[in-house]
Coordinates of C-alpha atoms in Angstrom, one line a residue:
M1 CA 92.5 59.4 130.1
S2 CA 90.5 62.9 130.4
S3 CA 92.1 66.2 129.0
V4 CA 93.4 67.1 133.0
D5 CA 95.1 63.4 133.2
I6 CA 96.5 64.6 130.1
G7 CA 97.5 68.1 130.8
I8 CA 99.2 66.7 134.1
W9 CA 101.3 64.2 131.9
T10 CA 102.3 66.7 129.4
T11 CA 103.0 69.3 131.8
A12 CA 105.1 66.7 133.8
G13 CA 106.9 65.7 130.7
M14 CA 107.5 69.1 129.7
I15 CA 109.4 69.7 133.3
V16 CA 111.8 66.8 133.3
M17 CA 112.7 68.3 129.9
V18 CA 113.8 71.3 131.1
V19 CA 115.7 70.0 134.4
L20 CA 117.2 67.8 131.9
G21 CA 118.6 70.5 129.8
M22 CA 116.2 71.5 127.6
R23 CA 115.8 75.4 126.9
V24 CA 112.6 76.6 128.3
A25 CA 111.2 77.6 124.8
F26 CA 111.2 74.4 123.0
A27 CA 110.7 72.2 126.2
A28 CA 107.1 74.1 126.3
A29 CA 106.9 74.0 122.0
L30 CA 107.5 70.3 122.3
A31 CA 104.8 69.7 125.0
G32 CA 101.6 71.9 123.7
M33 CA 102.3 70.3 120.5
T34 CA 102.1 67.0 121.5
G35 CA 99.6 67.8 124.3
L36 CA 97.1 69.2 121.6
I37 CA 97.7 66.0 119.3
W38 CA 97.4 63.6 122.2
I39 CA 94.0 65.7 123.5
F40 CA 92.3 66.0 119.6
W41 CA 93.4 62.1 119.4
A42 CA 91.6 61.3 122.4
K43 CA 88.6 62.4 121.0
K44 CA 88.5 60.8 118.6
G45 CA 88.7 57.3 120.6
Y46 CA 92.9 57.5 119.9
D47 CA 92.0 55.9 116.0
P48 CA 94.6 55.3 113.9
E49 CA 93.4 56.6 111.1
Q50 CA 92.7 59.7 112.6
F51 CA 95.8 61.2 113.9
M52 CA 96.7 62.8 110.9
W53 CA 93.5 64.7 111.3
A54 CA 94.9 65.4 115.4
L55 CA 98.1 66.5 113.5
T56 CA 96.6 68.7 111.1
V57 CA 94.5 70.2 114.1
A58 CA 96.8 70.6 116.3
A59 CA 99.7 72.5 113.9
K60 CA 96.6 75.0 113.2
T61 CA 96.0 75.2 116.7
A62 CA 99.9 75.8 117.2
G63 CA 100.9 77.8 114.1
Q64 CA 97.9 80.6 114.9
V65 CA 100.0 81.7 118.5
P66 CA 103.0 83.4 117.0
H67 CA 101.3 85.7 115.3
S68 CA 98.0 86.5 116.7
K69 CA 99.2 86.4 120.6
V70 CA 102.5 88.4 119.6
A71 CA 101.6 90.4 117.4
S72 CA 100.4 93.0 119.9
Q73 CA 101.0 96.8 120.8
A74 CA 101.9 96.3 124.3
L75 CA 104.8 93.8 123.6
S76 CA 106.3 96.7 121.3
L77 CA 107.5 98.1 125.1
I78 CA 110.1 94.8 125.5
P79 CA 112.5 96.0 122.8
T80 CA 112.3 99.9 123.4
F81 CA 113.0 99.4 127.4
I82 CA 115.9 97.2 126.4
L83 CA 117.1 99.4 123.8
I84 CA 117.1 102.4 126.5
G85 CA 119.2 100.3 128.8
Y86 CA 121.9 99.9 125.7
L87 CA 121.6 103.4 124.5
A88 CA 122.3 105.0 128.6
Y89 CA 125.4 102.6 128.9
Y90 CA 126.8 103.9 125.4
A91 CA 126.0 107.6 126.6
G92 CA 127.9 106.7 129.7
L93 CA 124.8 107.4 131.9
T94 CA 125.8 104.6 134.1
K95 CA 129.5 105.5 135.2
A96 CA 127.9 109.3 135.8
L97 CA 125.4 107.6 137.8
F98 CA 128.3 105.6 139.9
E99 CA 130.6 108.0 140.8
A100 CA 127.4 110.3 141.6
A101 CA 126.6 107.4 144.2
K102 CA 130.1 106.8 145.1
R103 CA 130.6 110.6 146.2
W104 CA 127.4 110.7 148.3
V105 CA 127.2 107.4 150.1
G106 CA 130.8 105.9 149.8
W107 CA 131.3 107.2 153.1
L108 CA 129.5 104.4 154.7
P109 CA 130.3 100.7 155.6
G110 CA 130.6 98.9 152.4
G111 CA 130.4 102.0 150.6
L112 CA 131.1 101.2 147.1
G113 CA 129.0 98.2 147.7
V114 CA 126.2 100.8 148.6
S115 CA 126.9 103.1 145.8
T116 CA 126.7 99.9 143.4
V117 CA 122.7 99.1 144.8
F118 CA 121.7 102.8 144.6
A119 CA 123.4 103.2 141.0
T120 CA 121.8 99.7 139.7
A121 CA 118.9 101.4 141.1
G122 CA 118.9 104.3 139.4
F123 CA 120.0 102.8 135.8
A124 CA 117.5 100.1 136.5
A125 CA 115.0 103.2 135.6
V126 CA 115.9 103.4 132.3
S127 CA 117.2 99.7 131.4
G128 CA 113.9 97.0 131.3
A129 CA 116.4 94.0 131.5
S130 CA 118.3 92.6 134.7
V131 CA 120.6 90.1 133.0
A132 CA 122.0 93.9 130.9
T133 CA 122.3 95.7 134.1
S134 CA 124.0 93.2 135.8
A135 CA 126.9 93.4 132.5
V136 CA 127.2 97.0 132.3
F137 CA 128.2 97.3 136.3
A138 CA 130.3 94.6 136.2
R139 CA 132.3 96.6 134.3
I140 CA 132.3 100.0 136.2
A141 CA 132.3 98.5 139.4
I142 CA 133.9 95.2 140.0
P143 CA 137.8 97.0 139.2
E144 CA 136.7 99.4 141.7
M145 CA 136.0 97.1 144.5
L146 CA 139.0 95.1 144.1
A147 CA 141.1 98.3 143.9
I148 CA 140.9 99.1 147.2
G149 CA 140.6 95.7 149.1
Y150 CA 136.8 94.2 148.4
D151 CA 136.7 90.9 148.4
K152 CA 136.0 89.5 144.8
R153 CA 133.1 87.5 146.0
F154 CA 131.3 89.9 147.7
A155 CA 132.3 92.2 144.7
A156 CA 130.6 90.0 142.2
G157 CA 127.9 89.4 144.6
V158 CA 126.6 92.5 145.1
V159 CA 126.4 93.8 140.9
A160 CA 124.7 89.8 140.5
A161 CA 122.0 91.4 143.1
A162 CA 121.7 94.6 142.3
G163 CA 120.9 93.5 138.9
T164 CA 117.8 92.2 139.7
L165 CA 116.3 95.2 140.6
A166 CA 115.5 96.0 136.7
S167 CA 113.4 93.0 137.0
L168 CA 111.2 95.1 139.6
I169 CA 111.5 98.9 138.7
P170 CA 109.7 100.5 135.3
P171 CA 110.6 100.0 132.7
S172 CA 110.5 96.6 133.4
A173 CA 110.6 93.6 130.2
I174 CA 109.5 91.2 133.0
L175 CA 107.0 92.9 134.1
V176 CA 105.2 93.8 130.8
I177 CA 104.8 90.1 129.7
Y178 CA 103.3 90.1 133.1
A179 CA 100.4 92.1 132.5
I180 CA 100.1 90.2 128.8
I181 CA 99.9 86.8 130.8
V182 CA 97.1 87.7 133.0
E183 CA 95.3 90.7 130.7
Q184 CA 95.7 93.4 133.2
D185 CA 96.5 97.6 132.9
V186 CA 100.5 97.8 131.5
G187 CA 100.7 101.3 133.0
A188 CA 99.4 100.4 136.7
L189 CA 101.9 97.5 137.1
L190 CA 104.7 99.7 135.7
L191 CA 103.4 102.3 138.2
A192 CA 103.1 99.9 140.9
G193 CA 106.8 98.2 140.7
F194 CA 108.7 101.8 142.0
L195 CA 108.3 102.0 145.7
P196 CA 108.7 97.9 145.7
G197 CA 112.1 98.8 143.7
A198 CA 113.2 101.6 146.1
F199 CA 112.3 99.5 148.7
S200 CA 114.5 96.9 148.2
A201 CA 117.0 98.6 146.9
V202 CA 117.3 100.3 150.6
I203 CA 117.0 96.5 151.9
Y204 CA 120.1 95.5 149.9
G205 CA 121.8 98.8 150.9
G206 CA 121.2 98.0 154.7
L207 CA 122.4 94.0 154.2
V208 CA 125.4 95.4 152.5
V209 CA 126.0 97.9 155.5
G210 CA 125.2 95.6 158.0
L211 CA 127.8 93.3 156.3
A212 CA 130.3 95.4 156.6
L213 CA 130.4 96.5 160.3
T214 CA 129.8 92.8 161.1
F215 CA 133.4 92.0 159.6
K216 CA 136.7 93.9 159.9
N217 CA 137.8 95.0 156.4
F218 CA 134.8 93.5 154.3
G219 CA 134.1 96.4 153.1
P220 CA 136.0 99.8 153.5
P221 CA 133.9 102.9 152.8
V222 CA 135.6 105.7 150.3
R223 CA 135.7 109.3 152.0
G224 CA 137.7 112.6 150.7
F225 CA 135.5 114.3 148.6
T226 CA 133.6 117.7 149.2
W227 CA 130.4 119.1 148.9
G228 CA 131.4 120.6 145.6
E229 CA 132.3 117.5 144.0
R230 CA 128.8 115.9 145.6
F231 CA 126.6 118.5 143.9
A232 CA 129.1 118.5 140.4
S233 CA 128.4 114.7 139.9
L234 CA 124.4 115.2 139.8
P235 CA 124.1 116.7 136.4
G236 CA 125.8 113.8 134.7
A237 CA 122.5 111.6 136.1
L238 CA 119.8 114.2 135.6
P239 CA 119.0 112.2 132.6
I240 CA 118.2 109.0 134.2
L241 CA 115.4 111.4 136.1
F242 CA 114.4 113.1 133.0
V243 CA 113.5 110.0 131.0
V244 CA 112.0 108.6 134.0
V245 CA 109.8 111.6 133.9
I246 CA 108.6 110.8 130.1
I247 CA 108.0 107.5 130.9
I248 CA 105.3 108.3 134.2
F249 CA 103.6 111.1 131.9
F250 CA 102.9 109.0 129.0
I251 CA 101.4 105.8 131.5
Y252 CA 99.8 109.1 133.3
N253 CA 99.4 112.3 133.2
P254 CA 100.1 113.8 137.2
F255 CA 98.6 116.6 136.0
G256 CA 95.3 115.4 135.7
G257 CA 93.4 114.5 132.4
D258 CA 94.5 112.0 129.3
A259 CA 97.3 110.7 129.5
W260 CA 100.4 112.2 127.0
G261 CA 100.4 108.5 124.8
T262 CA 100.3 105.1 125.6
P263 CA 103.1 103.4 127.3
T264 CA 105.0 102.3 123.8
E265 CA 105.2 105.5 122.7
G266 CA 106.6 106.6 126.0
G267 CA 109.2 104.0 125.8
A268 CA 109.9 104.6 122.0
L269 CA 110.2 108.2 123.2
G270 CA 112.5 107.5 126.1
A271 CA 115.1 105.8 123.6
F272 CA 114.6 108.4 120.8
V273 CA 115.8 110.8 124.0
V274 CA 118.6 108.6 125.1
F275 CA 119.7 108.2 121.6
L276 CA 119.9 111.9 121.3
M277 CA 122.2 112.1 124.9
A278 CA 124.5 108.9 123.2
L279 CA 125.0 111.6 120.1
W280 CA 125.8 114.5 121.9
R281 CA 128.1 112.5 124.4
G282 CA 130.2 110.7 121.4
M283 CA 128.3 108.1 120.8
R284 CA 129.7 106.6 117.2
W285 CA 128.5 103.6 115.1
K286 CA 130.4 101.3 116.6
E287 CA 128.8 102.0 119.1
L288 CA 125.6 102.2 118.5
K289 CA 126.1 99.0 116.0
S290 CA 126.6 97.4 119.1
A291 CA 123.9 98.5 120.6
L292 CA 121.4 97.7 118.1
L293 CA 122.4 94.3 117.8
E294 CA 122.6 93.2 121.7
T295 CA 118.8 94.9 121.9
A296 CA 118.1 92.6 119.0
K297 CA 119.2 89.4 120.6
L298 CA 118.0 89.6 123.7
S299 CA 114.3 90.7 122.4
V300 CA 114.5 87.4 120.1
M301 CA 115.5 85.4 123.3
I302 CA 112.2 86.9 125.0
F303 CA 110.2 86.8 121.8
T304 CA 111.2 83.1 121.5
I305 CA 110.5 81.9 124.9
I306 CA 106.7 83.8 124.6
W307 CA 106.0 82.1 121.4
G308 CA 107.2 78.3 122.8
V309 CA 105.6 79.2 126.3
L310 CA 102.5 80.2 124.3
V311 CA 102.0 77.0 122.3
Y312 CA 101.9 75.2 125.7
V313 CA 99.4 78.0 127.4
R314 CA 96.6 77.5 124.7
F315 CA 97.1 73.2 125.3
L316 CA 96.1 74.1 128.9
G317 CA 93.1 75.8 128.0
F318 CA 91.7 72.9 125.9
A319 CA 93.4 70.7 129.1
D320 CA 91.2 72.9 131.3
L321 CA 93.8 72.4 134.1
P322 CA 94.5 76.3 135.2
G323 CA 90.8 75.8 136.5
T324 CA 90.9 73.2 138.0
F325 CA 94.2 73.7 140.1
A326 CA 91.9 77.0 140.7
D327 CA 89.1 74.7 142.2
W328 CA 91.5 72.9 144.1
I329 CA 93.4 75.4 145.2
S330 CA 90.3 77.6 146.3
G331 CA 88.6 74.3 148.3
L332 CA 92.1 73.7 150.6
E333 CA 90.6 74.0 154.5
Q334 CA 93.5 76.5 155.6
S335 CA 94.1 79.9 155.4
P336 CA 94.5 81.3 152.0
M337 CA 97.2 83.5 153.2
L338 CA 99.1 80.4 153.9
T339 CA 98.1 78.4 150.2
L340 CA 99.9 81.9 148.8
I341 CA 103.0 81.2 150.8
Y342 CA 103.1 78.4 149.6
I343 CA 102.9 79.2 146.0
L344 CA 105.9 81.2 146.4
L345 CA 107.7 79.0 148.1
A346 CA 107.6 76.8 145.0
Y347 CA 108.7 79.8 142.8
A348 CA 111.8 79.8 144.8
V349 CA 112.1 75.8 144.4
L350 CA 111.5 76.3 140.2
G351 CA 114.0 79.0 140.3
M352 CA 116.3 76.9 140.7
F353 CA 116.1 75.6 137.1
M354 CA 114.3 78.0 135.3
D355 CA 115.2 81.9 134.5
A356 CA 112.6 84.0 135.2
I357 CA 110.5 84.4 132.1
G358 CA 109.8 81.1 130.8
M359 CA 108.8 80.4 134.8
L360 CA 106.5 82.8 134.8
L361 CA 105.3 82.1 131.2
L362 CA 104.6 78.5 132.0
T363 CA 103.0 79.2 135.6
L364 CA 100.5 81.7 135.2
P365 CA 98.1 80.3 133.7
V366 CA 97.6 78.2 135.9
V367 CA 99.1 80.1 139.3
F368 CA 97.3 83.2 138.7
P369 CA 93.4 81.9 138.3
A370 CA 94.2 80.3 141.7
V371 CA 95.4 83.4 143.6
I372 CA 92.4 85.2 142.4
A373 CA 90.1 82.2 143.7
L374 CA 91.8 82.7 146.7
N375 CA 91.4 86.2 147.3
G376 CA 87.5 86.0 146.3
G377 CA 87.0 85.4 142.2
E378 CA 86.9 87.9 139.7
G379 CA 84.8 91.0 140.3
V380 CA 85.2 90.5 144.0
A381 CA 85.0 93.8 146.4
A382 CA 88.1 94.8 148.6
A383 CA 85.4 94.3 151.9
D384 CA 84.7 90.5 150.7
S385 CA 87.9 89.5 149.8
A386 CA 90.2 87.4 151.5
F387 CA 93.5 89.7 151.4
G388 CA 91.3 92.8 152.1
M389 CA 91.9 94.2 148.4
S390 CA 89.8 94.1 145.2
S391 CA 90.8 91.4 142.4
V392 CA 92.1 94.1 139.9
A393 CA 94.7 95.0 143.5
C394 CA 95.0 91.3 143.7
A395 CA 96.4 91.1 140.3
I396 CA 98.7 93.9 140.6
W397 CA 100.1 93.4 144.3
F398 CA 100.6 89.5 143.0
G399 CA 102.5 90.4 139.7
I400 CA 105.0 92.4 142.4
I401 CA 105.6 90.1 144.7
V402 CA 105.8 86.8 142.1
V403 CA 108.5 89.5 139.9
K404 CA 110.2 89.8 143.1
M405 CA 110.4 85.8 143.3
A406 CA 111.3 85.3 140.0
E407 CA 114.2 88.2 140.6
L408 CA 115.9 85.4 143.2
C409 CA 115.7 82.6 140.4
L410 CA 118.1 84.9 138.7
I411 CA 120.9 84.5 141.3
T412 CA 119.9 80.9 142.5
P413 CA 122.5 78.1 141.6
P414 CA 122.5 75.9 139.5
I415 CA 121.3 78.6 136.4
G416 CA 121.3 81.8 137.9
L417 CA 121.7 84.0 134.9
N418 CA 123.7 87.0 136.1
C419 CA 126.2 85.4 138.4
F420 CA 127.0 83.4 134.6
V421 CA 126.8 86.9 133.1
V422 CA 128.8 88.9 135.5
A423 CA 131.4 86.2 135.9
G424 CA 131.5 86.0 132.2
V425 CA 132.3 89.7 132.0
H426 CA 135.1 90.1 134.8
P427 CA 137.9 87.2 134.1
D428 CA 139.1 86.9 137.5
V429 CA 135.9 85.9 139.2
S430 CA 134.4 82.4 139.0
V431 CA 131.0 81.9 138.7
Q432 CA 131.2 79.9 142.0
D433 CA 132.7 82.9 143.5
V434 CA 129.6 84.7 142.3
F435 CA 127.4 82.5 143.9
K436 CA 128.7 82.5 146.7
G437 CA 129.2 86.6 146.7
A438 CA 125.0 86.3 146.2
S439 CA 123.9 84.0 148.7
P440 CA 124.0 87.2 151.9
F441 CA 120.3 88.6 149.3
F442 CA 118.7 85.9 149.7
L443 CA 118.1 86.9 153.1
A444 CA 116.8 90.6 152.1
D445 CA 115.1 89.5 149.1
A446 CA 113.0 87.3 152.1
L447 CA 112.9 89.9 153.8
T448 CA 111.3 92.4 150.6
I449 CA 108.8 89.5 149.7
A450 CA 107.8 89.1 153.3
G451 CA 107.6 93.3 153.4
L452 CA 105.3 93.5 150.2
I453 CA 103.3 91.0 151.7
A454 CA 102.5 92.3 155.1
F455 CA 102.2 95.9 153.8
P456 CA 100.4 95.8 150.7
G457 CA 100.4 99.5 150.3
I458 CA 103.8 99.2 149.3
V459 CA 102.4 98.3 145.8
L460 CA 99.5 99.6 145.6
W461 CA 99.8 103.4 147.3
L462 CA 101.0 105.0 143.7
P463 CA 98.4 103.1 141.4
S464 CA 95.9 103.8 144.0
L465 CA 97.1 107.7 143.9
L466 CA 97.5 108.1 140.6
L467 CA 94.7 105.9 138.9
G468 CA 92.6 105.5 141.1
L469 CA 92.3 101.8 142.1

């Protein structure tokens, strides 16, 4: 049996374990370790006396992964971005954002739903985690929507769907993970997420307005705010803008010259600024402890997934599965764009059974080389490429699209994590209610992805302008 065959069988076994309910981190680590033993033992002709040698070599190979791959400066962004989000919640910035959005756009049909979308988008600019964003706004937005007669399914669905915006709008932990997996510039990817995130928020808001206009009493507007009250709500939301500006300046200096620091340093400074704001607004030790503990829990979960999947990725390298798959994909006698669409549809199916981070970690080592090969290969110029962009631009463009696909799995049954979080926070809403309420947003996500594919400039304009891609 060839190494590629071993790779295919081991991957199939891992998928079965995940479908049966095993956590992605453990399924990937077990599959990776088993695959390494299998490959090394196969090289010795399956000699029983060489099994312990194969086991020892596999264990040493896998044992190097946790430190060598995870002890990187780029990954230190993840806990700082998550901490920013939790500190912002305890600083009261989320309530201030929601109040400002309510006063400015609440007059629209479905006004509180639209307010939730835009307030969530604003909070996503200081929160790197979709789950945390959904949990925060489930406490704030759902009670207000229910109080004026919103359907509870729709109210919960809006929060769950809008929470996914944190995956795309920087600072985004999942964009950082993507950048590390495919070895691309973290700053360029974070910059590329701004416009697509805003684009997605506008489509979400338009969907809410359309539903409220179509169905009577679906989402009553909120009126009665004077212009003075609207402007009075803005100072409470300005700290969010301040933190975003800090992070942007550390990614890239718009005034020219060198950046002020690394993205990691920008994330750390952003967390410190929000911490000072939280203290100024009266945060106590109990709230700080909760923010730190929640940050630690979510960070440990993400890093555990990374450790487990990287063992599997190390095995893939020995099995040469990524190269084989890339050769097969690039040899298909059909349009590269059609092949890309098939790949994205496969992500939509995988999202029904896997969480976003695990799905990307497992698939990108195989899929990313195939997409670059479809475009024309590494180092290709825009004029010679299939998608009309250089290989570097293609890596960024595909990253934003695939992260948007990963957002979709956060509200897709049966394991849409955001839906479970919203249901867990609000006792009057069941998981089934949240899934039903979030279902219209599948259409909005499909429109967003179609727009990003048809108009790559939405993704590439900002990094091209600031970084000269």
